Structures are given as structure tokens and as C-alpha cells.
Coordinates of C-alpha atoms in Angstrom, one line a residue:
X151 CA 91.6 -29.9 174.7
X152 CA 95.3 -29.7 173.4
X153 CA 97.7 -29.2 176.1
X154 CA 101.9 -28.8 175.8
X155 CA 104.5 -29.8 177.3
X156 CA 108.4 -30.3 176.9
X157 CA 109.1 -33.9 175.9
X158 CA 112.0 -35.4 177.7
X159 CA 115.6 -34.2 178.2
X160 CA 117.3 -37.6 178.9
X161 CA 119.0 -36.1 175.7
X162 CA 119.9 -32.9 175.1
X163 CA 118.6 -33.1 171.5
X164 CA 115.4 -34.0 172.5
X165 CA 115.2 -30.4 174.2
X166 CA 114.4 -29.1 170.8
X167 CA 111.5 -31.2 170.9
X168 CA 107.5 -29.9 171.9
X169 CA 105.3 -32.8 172.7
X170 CA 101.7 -31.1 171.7
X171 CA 99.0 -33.9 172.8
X172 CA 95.8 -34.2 170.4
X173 CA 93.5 -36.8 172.2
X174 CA 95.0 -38.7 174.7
X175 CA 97.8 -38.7 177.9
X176 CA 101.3 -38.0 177.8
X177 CA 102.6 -41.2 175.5
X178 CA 100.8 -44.0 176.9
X179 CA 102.6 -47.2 176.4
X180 CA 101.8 -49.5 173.1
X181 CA 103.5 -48.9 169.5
X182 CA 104.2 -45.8 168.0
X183 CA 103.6 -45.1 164.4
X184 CA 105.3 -41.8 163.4
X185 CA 104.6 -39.3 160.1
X186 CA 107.2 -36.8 159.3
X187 CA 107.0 -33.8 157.5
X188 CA 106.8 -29.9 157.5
X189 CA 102.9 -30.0 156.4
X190 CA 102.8 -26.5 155.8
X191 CA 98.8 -26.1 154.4
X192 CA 97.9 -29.6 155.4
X193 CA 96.7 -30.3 151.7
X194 CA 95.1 -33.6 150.3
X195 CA 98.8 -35.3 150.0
X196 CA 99.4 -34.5 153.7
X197 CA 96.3 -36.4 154.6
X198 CA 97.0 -39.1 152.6
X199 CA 100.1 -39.9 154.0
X200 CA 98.5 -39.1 157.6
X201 CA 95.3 -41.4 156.9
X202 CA 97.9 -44.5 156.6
X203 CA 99.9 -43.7 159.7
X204 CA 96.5 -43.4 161.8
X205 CA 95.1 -46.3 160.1
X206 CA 98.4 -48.3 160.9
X207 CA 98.4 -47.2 164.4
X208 CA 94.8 -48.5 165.1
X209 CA 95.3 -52.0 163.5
X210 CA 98.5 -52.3 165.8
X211 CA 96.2 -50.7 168.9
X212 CA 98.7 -48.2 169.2
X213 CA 99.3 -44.0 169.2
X214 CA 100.1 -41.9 166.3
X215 CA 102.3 -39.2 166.1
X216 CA 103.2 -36.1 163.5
X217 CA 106.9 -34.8 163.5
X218 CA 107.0 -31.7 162.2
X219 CA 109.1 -28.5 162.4
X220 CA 108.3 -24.9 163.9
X221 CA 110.0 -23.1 160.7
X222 CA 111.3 -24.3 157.2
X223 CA 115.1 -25.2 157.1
X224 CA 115.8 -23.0 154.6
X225 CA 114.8 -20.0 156.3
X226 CA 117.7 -20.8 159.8
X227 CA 120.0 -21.7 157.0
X228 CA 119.2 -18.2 155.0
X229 CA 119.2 -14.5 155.6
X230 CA 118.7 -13.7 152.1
X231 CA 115.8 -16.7 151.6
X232 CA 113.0 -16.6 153.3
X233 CA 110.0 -19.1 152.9
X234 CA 106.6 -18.1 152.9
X235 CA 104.2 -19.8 155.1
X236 CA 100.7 -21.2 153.6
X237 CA 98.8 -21.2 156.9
X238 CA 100.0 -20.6 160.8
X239 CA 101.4 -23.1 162.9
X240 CA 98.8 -23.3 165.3
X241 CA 96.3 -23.7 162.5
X242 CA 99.0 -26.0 161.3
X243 CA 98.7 -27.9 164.7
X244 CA 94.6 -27.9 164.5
X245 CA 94.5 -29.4 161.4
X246 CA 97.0 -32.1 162.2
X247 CA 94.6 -33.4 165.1
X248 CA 91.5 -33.0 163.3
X249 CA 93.2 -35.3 160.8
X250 CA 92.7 -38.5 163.6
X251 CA 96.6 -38.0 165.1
X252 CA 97.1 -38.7 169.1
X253 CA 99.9 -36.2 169.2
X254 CA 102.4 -33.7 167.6
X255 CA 105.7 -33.5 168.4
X256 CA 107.8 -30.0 166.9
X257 CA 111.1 -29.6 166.2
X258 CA 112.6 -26.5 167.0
X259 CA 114.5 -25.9 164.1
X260 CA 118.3 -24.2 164.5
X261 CA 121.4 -24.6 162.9
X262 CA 122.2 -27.2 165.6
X263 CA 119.4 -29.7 164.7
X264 CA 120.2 -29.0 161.2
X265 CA 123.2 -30.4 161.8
X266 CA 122.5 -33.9 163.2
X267 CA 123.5 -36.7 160.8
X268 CA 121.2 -38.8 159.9
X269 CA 122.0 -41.9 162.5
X270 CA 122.2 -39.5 165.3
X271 CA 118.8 -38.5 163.9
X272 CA 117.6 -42.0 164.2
X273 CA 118.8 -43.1 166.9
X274 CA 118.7 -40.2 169.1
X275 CA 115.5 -39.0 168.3
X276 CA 113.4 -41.7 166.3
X277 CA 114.3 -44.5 168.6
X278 CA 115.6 -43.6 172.0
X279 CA 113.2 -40.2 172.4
X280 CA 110.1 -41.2 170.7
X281 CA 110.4 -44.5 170.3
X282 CA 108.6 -45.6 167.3
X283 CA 107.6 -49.1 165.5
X284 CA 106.7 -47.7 162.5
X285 CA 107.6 -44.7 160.2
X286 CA 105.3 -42.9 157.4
X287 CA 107.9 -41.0 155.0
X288 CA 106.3 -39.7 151.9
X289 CA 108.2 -40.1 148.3
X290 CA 111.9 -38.7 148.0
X291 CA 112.1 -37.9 151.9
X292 CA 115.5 -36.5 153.0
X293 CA 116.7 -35.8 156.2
X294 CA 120.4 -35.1 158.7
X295 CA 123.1 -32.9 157.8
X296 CA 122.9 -31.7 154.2
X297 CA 119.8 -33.9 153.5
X298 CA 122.1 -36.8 153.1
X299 CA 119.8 -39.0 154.5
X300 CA 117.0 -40.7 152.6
X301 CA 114.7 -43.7 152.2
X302 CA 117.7 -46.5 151.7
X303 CA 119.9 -44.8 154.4
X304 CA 116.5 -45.6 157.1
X305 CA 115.4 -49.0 156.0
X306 CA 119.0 -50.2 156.5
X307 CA 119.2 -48.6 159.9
X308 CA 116.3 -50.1 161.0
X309 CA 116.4 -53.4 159.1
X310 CA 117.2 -55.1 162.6
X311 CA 115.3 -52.7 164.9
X312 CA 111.5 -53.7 164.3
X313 CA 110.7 -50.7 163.0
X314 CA 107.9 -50.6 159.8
X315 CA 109.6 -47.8 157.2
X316 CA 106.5 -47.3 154.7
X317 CA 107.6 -44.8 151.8
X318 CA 104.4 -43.3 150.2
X319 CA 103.6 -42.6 146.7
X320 CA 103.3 -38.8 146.3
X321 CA 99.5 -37.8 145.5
X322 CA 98.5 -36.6 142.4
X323 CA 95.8 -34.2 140.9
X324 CA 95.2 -33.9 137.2
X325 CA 98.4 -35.2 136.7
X326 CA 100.3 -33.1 139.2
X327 CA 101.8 -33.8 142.5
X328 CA 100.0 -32.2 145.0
X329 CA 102.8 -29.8 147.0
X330 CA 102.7 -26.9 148.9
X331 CA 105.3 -25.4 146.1
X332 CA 103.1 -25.9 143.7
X333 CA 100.2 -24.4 145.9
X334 CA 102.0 -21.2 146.8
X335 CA 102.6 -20.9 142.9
X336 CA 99.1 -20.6 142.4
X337 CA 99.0 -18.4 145.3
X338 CA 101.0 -15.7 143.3
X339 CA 99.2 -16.2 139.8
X340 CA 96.0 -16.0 141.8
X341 CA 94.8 -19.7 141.0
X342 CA 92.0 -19.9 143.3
X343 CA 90.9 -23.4 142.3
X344 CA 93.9 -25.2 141.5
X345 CA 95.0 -24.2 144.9
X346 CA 91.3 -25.1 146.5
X347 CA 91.5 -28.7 144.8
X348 CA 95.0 -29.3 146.5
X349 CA 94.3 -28.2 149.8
X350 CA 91.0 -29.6 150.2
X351 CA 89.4 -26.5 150.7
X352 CA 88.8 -22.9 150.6
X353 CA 92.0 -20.8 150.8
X354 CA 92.1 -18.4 153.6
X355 CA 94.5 -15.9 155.2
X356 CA 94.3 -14.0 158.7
X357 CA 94.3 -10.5 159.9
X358 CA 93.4 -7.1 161.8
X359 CA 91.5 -4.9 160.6
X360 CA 93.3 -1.6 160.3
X361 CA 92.5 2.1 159.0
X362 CA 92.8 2.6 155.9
X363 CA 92.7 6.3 153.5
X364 CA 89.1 6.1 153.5
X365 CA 89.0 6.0 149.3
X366 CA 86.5 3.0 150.0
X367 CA 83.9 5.0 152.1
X368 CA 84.1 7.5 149.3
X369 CA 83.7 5.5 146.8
X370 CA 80.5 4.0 148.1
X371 CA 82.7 1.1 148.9
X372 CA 83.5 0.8 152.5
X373 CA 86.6 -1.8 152.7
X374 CA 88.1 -3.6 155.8
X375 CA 91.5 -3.0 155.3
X376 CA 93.5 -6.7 156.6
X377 CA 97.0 -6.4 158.0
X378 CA 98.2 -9.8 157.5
X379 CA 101.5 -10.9 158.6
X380 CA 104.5 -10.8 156.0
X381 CA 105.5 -14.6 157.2
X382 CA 102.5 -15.6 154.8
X383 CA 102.4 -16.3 151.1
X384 CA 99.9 -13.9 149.8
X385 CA 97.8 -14.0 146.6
X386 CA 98.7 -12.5 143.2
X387 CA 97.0 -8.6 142.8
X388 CA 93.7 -8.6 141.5
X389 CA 90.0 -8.5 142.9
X390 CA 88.5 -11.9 144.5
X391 CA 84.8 -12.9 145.7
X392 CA 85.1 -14.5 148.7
X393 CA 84.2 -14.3 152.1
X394 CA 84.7 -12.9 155.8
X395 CA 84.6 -14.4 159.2
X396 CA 84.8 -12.6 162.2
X397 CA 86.4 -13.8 166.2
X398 CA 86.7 -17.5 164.7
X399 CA 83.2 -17.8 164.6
X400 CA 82.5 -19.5 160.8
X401 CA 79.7 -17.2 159.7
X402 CA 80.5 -16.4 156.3
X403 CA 80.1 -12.9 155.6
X404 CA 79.7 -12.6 151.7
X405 CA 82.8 -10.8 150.2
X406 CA 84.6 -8.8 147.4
X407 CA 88.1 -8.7 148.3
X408 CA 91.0 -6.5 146.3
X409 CA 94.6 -7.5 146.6
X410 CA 96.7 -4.8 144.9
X411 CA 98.5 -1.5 144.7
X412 CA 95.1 1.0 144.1
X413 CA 97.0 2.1 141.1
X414 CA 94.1 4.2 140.5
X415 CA 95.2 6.9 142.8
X416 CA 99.1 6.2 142.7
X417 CA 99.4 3.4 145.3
X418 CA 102.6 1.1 145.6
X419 CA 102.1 -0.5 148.8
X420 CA 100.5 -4.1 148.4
X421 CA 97.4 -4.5 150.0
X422 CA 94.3 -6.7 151.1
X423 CA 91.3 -4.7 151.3
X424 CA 87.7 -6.8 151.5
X425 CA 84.1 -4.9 151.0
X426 CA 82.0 -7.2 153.4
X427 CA 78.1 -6.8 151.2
X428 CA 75.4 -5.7 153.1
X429 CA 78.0 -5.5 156.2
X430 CA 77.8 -1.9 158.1
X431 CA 79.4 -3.0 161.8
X432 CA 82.3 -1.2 162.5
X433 CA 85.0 -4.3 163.4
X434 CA 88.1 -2.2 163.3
X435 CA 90.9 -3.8 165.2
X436 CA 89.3 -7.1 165.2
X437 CA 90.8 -10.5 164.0
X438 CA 89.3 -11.7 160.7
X439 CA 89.5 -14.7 158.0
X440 CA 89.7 -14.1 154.5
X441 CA 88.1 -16.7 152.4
X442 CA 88.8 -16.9 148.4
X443 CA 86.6 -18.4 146.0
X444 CA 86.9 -17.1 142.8
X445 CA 89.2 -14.4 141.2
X446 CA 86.9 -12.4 138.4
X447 CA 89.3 -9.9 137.1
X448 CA 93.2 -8.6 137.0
X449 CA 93.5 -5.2 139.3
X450 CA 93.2 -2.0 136.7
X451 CA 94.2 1.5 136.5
X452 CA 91.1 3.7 136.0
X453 CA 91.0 7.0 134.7
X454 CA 89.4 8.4 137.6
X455 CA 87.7 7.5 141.1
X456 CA 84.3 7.6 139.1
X457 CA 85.4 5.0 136.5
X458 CA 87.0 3.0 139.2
X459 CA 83.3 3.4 140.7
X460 CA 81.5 2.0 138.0
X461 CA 83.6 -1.1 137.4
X462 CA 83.1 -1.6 141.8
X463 CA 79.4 -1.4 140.5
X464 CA 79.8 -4.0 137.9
X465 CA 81.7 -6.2 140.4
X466 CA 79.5 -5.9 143.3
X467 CA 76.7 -7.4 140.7
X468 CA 78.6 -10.4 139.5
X469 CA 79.4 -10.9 143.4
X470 CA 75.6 -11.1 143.9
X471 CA 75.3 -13.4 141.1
X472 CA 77.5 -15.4 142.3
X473 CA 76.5 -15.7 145.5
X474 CA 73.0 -16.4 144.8
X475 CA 74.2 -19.6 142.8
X476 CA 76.2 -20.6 145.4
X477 CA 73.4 -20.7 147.9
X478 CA 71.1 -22.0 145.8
X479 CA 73.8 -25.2 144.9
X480 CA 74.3 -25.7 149.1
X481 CA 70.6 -26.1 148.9

């Protein structure tokens, strides 16, 4: 079980830091091997970069630890910018331990941390805080006050310290870097499986269930309409097969799920409404996961609700299709 607790104040910096422990005690004693980054989706190039920190932590019998950040920089330094999030951070945090690290440390990020340089960084932080033999940095790092810190600026700092500064390749996928700005790209055109293949999975949001107008249950069509928060990148309009799980329990309810406007009948609010097949509970004010697999068409402007019907007909039929295939290849 993960527990938290505040990591030291010997320094006041280190009061912006949350110790989250993965596997083991408090910092046991032994080297540290440390991975920095943000990590927002966890995708393939995180793990890479993580699999070498754990792997270099074991061979050196010691504990590996994550730094990461509560919020991105950008949006402390920002009122008119405001990132969008791939995945929460406590699924953040799960993820990082089920990739084989001891323990997560977050920095709180303010305007104050922003403005450490990069040897008060080091030394306040990296060495006398968390004390670390060994550093994973992934390709083009940057770090301190006005990211004017960098690979060069660490390996000299450390040169005489004996602390192991590995700089990794960034990880490529049909001849792209694997990043989470190139996955919430594909999040707005709707790329299902360029952003499956660089996350290492299906892509997923979260949400309650809310009331909706009730044009679904007319239709023929009941929808769970998904309140999802506005922190989170959300997926181009247009209708998806995917699937539903309900109270974190991964049972896979088969899905068509529409993300748009419901220009059909004059709508200009974006939203995420999922028909669950076969699905007749009533889980109104519940907690679900979205899961996309496929996007089969752009989101349309029908003449009326009984041509919108028709093409829901046509959809619901190439969702069964699908489906059935998919079974029958998990066989």
C-alpha cells in the first residue's frame, strides 16, 4: 500500500517536497538512483527512461526514486496558458510504481521553486535532501531559473561528487519521438492509435455521470452523459467505439462514445456522451472510465432526429462488428 508523508524540512526548499513511498520504508539507507520528469501519461518513452533507473538501482542494491511535479511550469508561470493534463496525478502516481520504482517524490510547483537556479537545485535538493548517486535525465533536459540549466551544467557539478548523470536517447516510434505533446496532438485530431502506440495502451479519460436532455432515450439511444474535468486534454469531436468501466472495477462494458456539439439539434456545448450496448443499469452519479479504441466517423449534422437515428443504427452495427472481432482475436 502507498502511504505519504512530508519529506524533510532541514531545508526550507525541501518543504515543497512529498515523499509518496511505492514498495518499501521511508528511504532506507543504500544508493539512490533518481529519474526526473513531469511524466504526464506515463507513455513508452517514460518507461524507458524509468526501466534504466530501476535496472541501475538493483545492480547497485539500492532504491529508486521518480521526481516529478504536481502541475506543469507553465501553467504557475501563466494565467493566459494553461496546460492540459493527459491523465490525473494519482493515476500519474500508480503508474509510476507499477513501473518497478521504490518511491515518488513531488515537487510542489510555485513561482518560488521556479525560481531556484540550477546549483541551488542541485545541491539543495538533489544532494543534501535526496541524496542521490545516480541521475536518469532524458534527452535535452532543462531545469532552474529560466531553464538555464541543462545536461553540461549537471555533469560539471557533479564531476567530483560521485554522482552517475546518465542522459537518455529520446524514444522513437515510426520515426517520431514519443512525447506527450505529440500525444495530446493526436488527442485533438482524434488519433486513437497513434496515441495508443505511444502510451502503451488504451486511451482513457474519467468522469460522473450526469443528466443529460434525454435526446438519447428518445432516440432509442440511451447515453451516459461524462462530466470530465476541464484540467484534461480531451479528444477531437466525432463518435468513438470504445468502452466503459464502472467503480474501478476493469470490466469492460462495450461502448459507442460521441464527443461533440449534437449539432443536430443546435448544441454548442462540447460534450462526452457514451451509449454502453446491451447496458440498461441506471449508474447516474457514479465514477466511470472512458476507454477509446477506434474513431469510425467525424460528428455530422443531420436533417432531423430520425436521420440522426438511422446513422446511430448504422453505427451501433459496425460497433458489433467490431466487437465480435475483437473478442474473437483475445481468443
Amino acid at each position: 500500500k502507498s502511504s505519504s508523508l512530508e519529506f524533510s524540512r532541514r531545508l526550507h526548499l525541501t518543504e515543497n517536497l512529498l515523499l509518496t513511498k511505492i514498495k518499501k520504508s521511508p528511504l532506507e539507507k543504500g544508493p539512490r538512483v533518481l529519474v526526473i520528469g513531469f511524466f504526464d501519461g506515463v507513455h513508452l518513452g517514460h518507461r524507458y527512461i524509468i526501466e534504466k533507473c530501476v535496472k541501475r538501482a538493483k545492480e547497485l542494491d539500492g532504491i529508486s526514486i521518480a521526481m516529478t511535479f504536481d502541475r506543469p511550469p507553465v501553467n504557475v508561470l501563466s494565467v493566459k496558458v494553461q496546460k492540459k493534463l493527459i491523465i490525473p496525478y494519482g493515476e500519474k502516481i500508480k503508474m509510476l510504481g507499477m513501473a518497478g520504482l521504490d518511491y515518488v517524490v513531488t515537487a510542489h510547483i510555485n513561482k518560488g521553486f521556479l525560481m531556484l537556479t540550477p546549483a541551488v537545485f542541485c545541491n539543495d535538493i538533489l544532494l543534501k535532501a535526496l541524496g542521490i548517486s545516480g541521475l536518469y535525465i532524458g534527452q535535452g533536459f532543462r531545469f532552474g531559473y529560466e531553464a538555464s540549466g541543462n545536461v553540461e551544467f549537471l555533469k560539471d557539478f557533479f564531476k567530483d561528487k560521485g554522482v552517475e548523470i546518465n542522459e537518455v536517447p529520446l524514444l522513437k516510434k515510426n520515426g517520431t519521438v514519443i512525447s506527450s505533446t505529440v500525444i495530446r496532438e493526436s488527442y485533438r485530431a482524434g488519433d486513437i492509435g497513434k496515441i495508443a502506440s505511444m502510451l502503451g495502451r488504451d486511451p482513457y479519460v474519467t468522469g460522473t455521470v450526469i443528466k443529460g436532455d434525454g435526446r438519447g432515450m428518445q432516440l432509442g439511444f440511451p447515453t451516459a452523459n461524462v462530466k470530465t474535468d476541464k484540467d484534461f486534454i480531451s479528444l477531437g469531436a466525432g463518435v468513438y467505439l470504445g468502452a466503459v468501466s464502472l467503480d474501478d472495477v476493469d470490466l469492460r462494458l462495450p461502448s459507442i462514445i460521441n464527443i461533440g456539439y449534437n449539432p443536430t439539434f443546435g448544441g454548442n456545448i462540447k460534450r462526452l456522451e457514451s451509449y454502453i450496448i446491451d447496458f440498461e443499469s441506471d449508474i447516474y452519479g457514479k465514477r466511470i472510465k472512458v476507454y477509446f479504441y477506434k474513431k469510425i466517423r467525424e460528428e455530422k449534422k443531420f436533417e432531423n432526429g430520425n436521420a440522426l437515428r438511422e446513422q446511430m443504427g448504422k453505427d451501433l452495427a459496425e460497433a458489433r462488428g467490431y466487437f465480435k472481432k475483437r473478442v474473437q482475436r483475445s481468443i
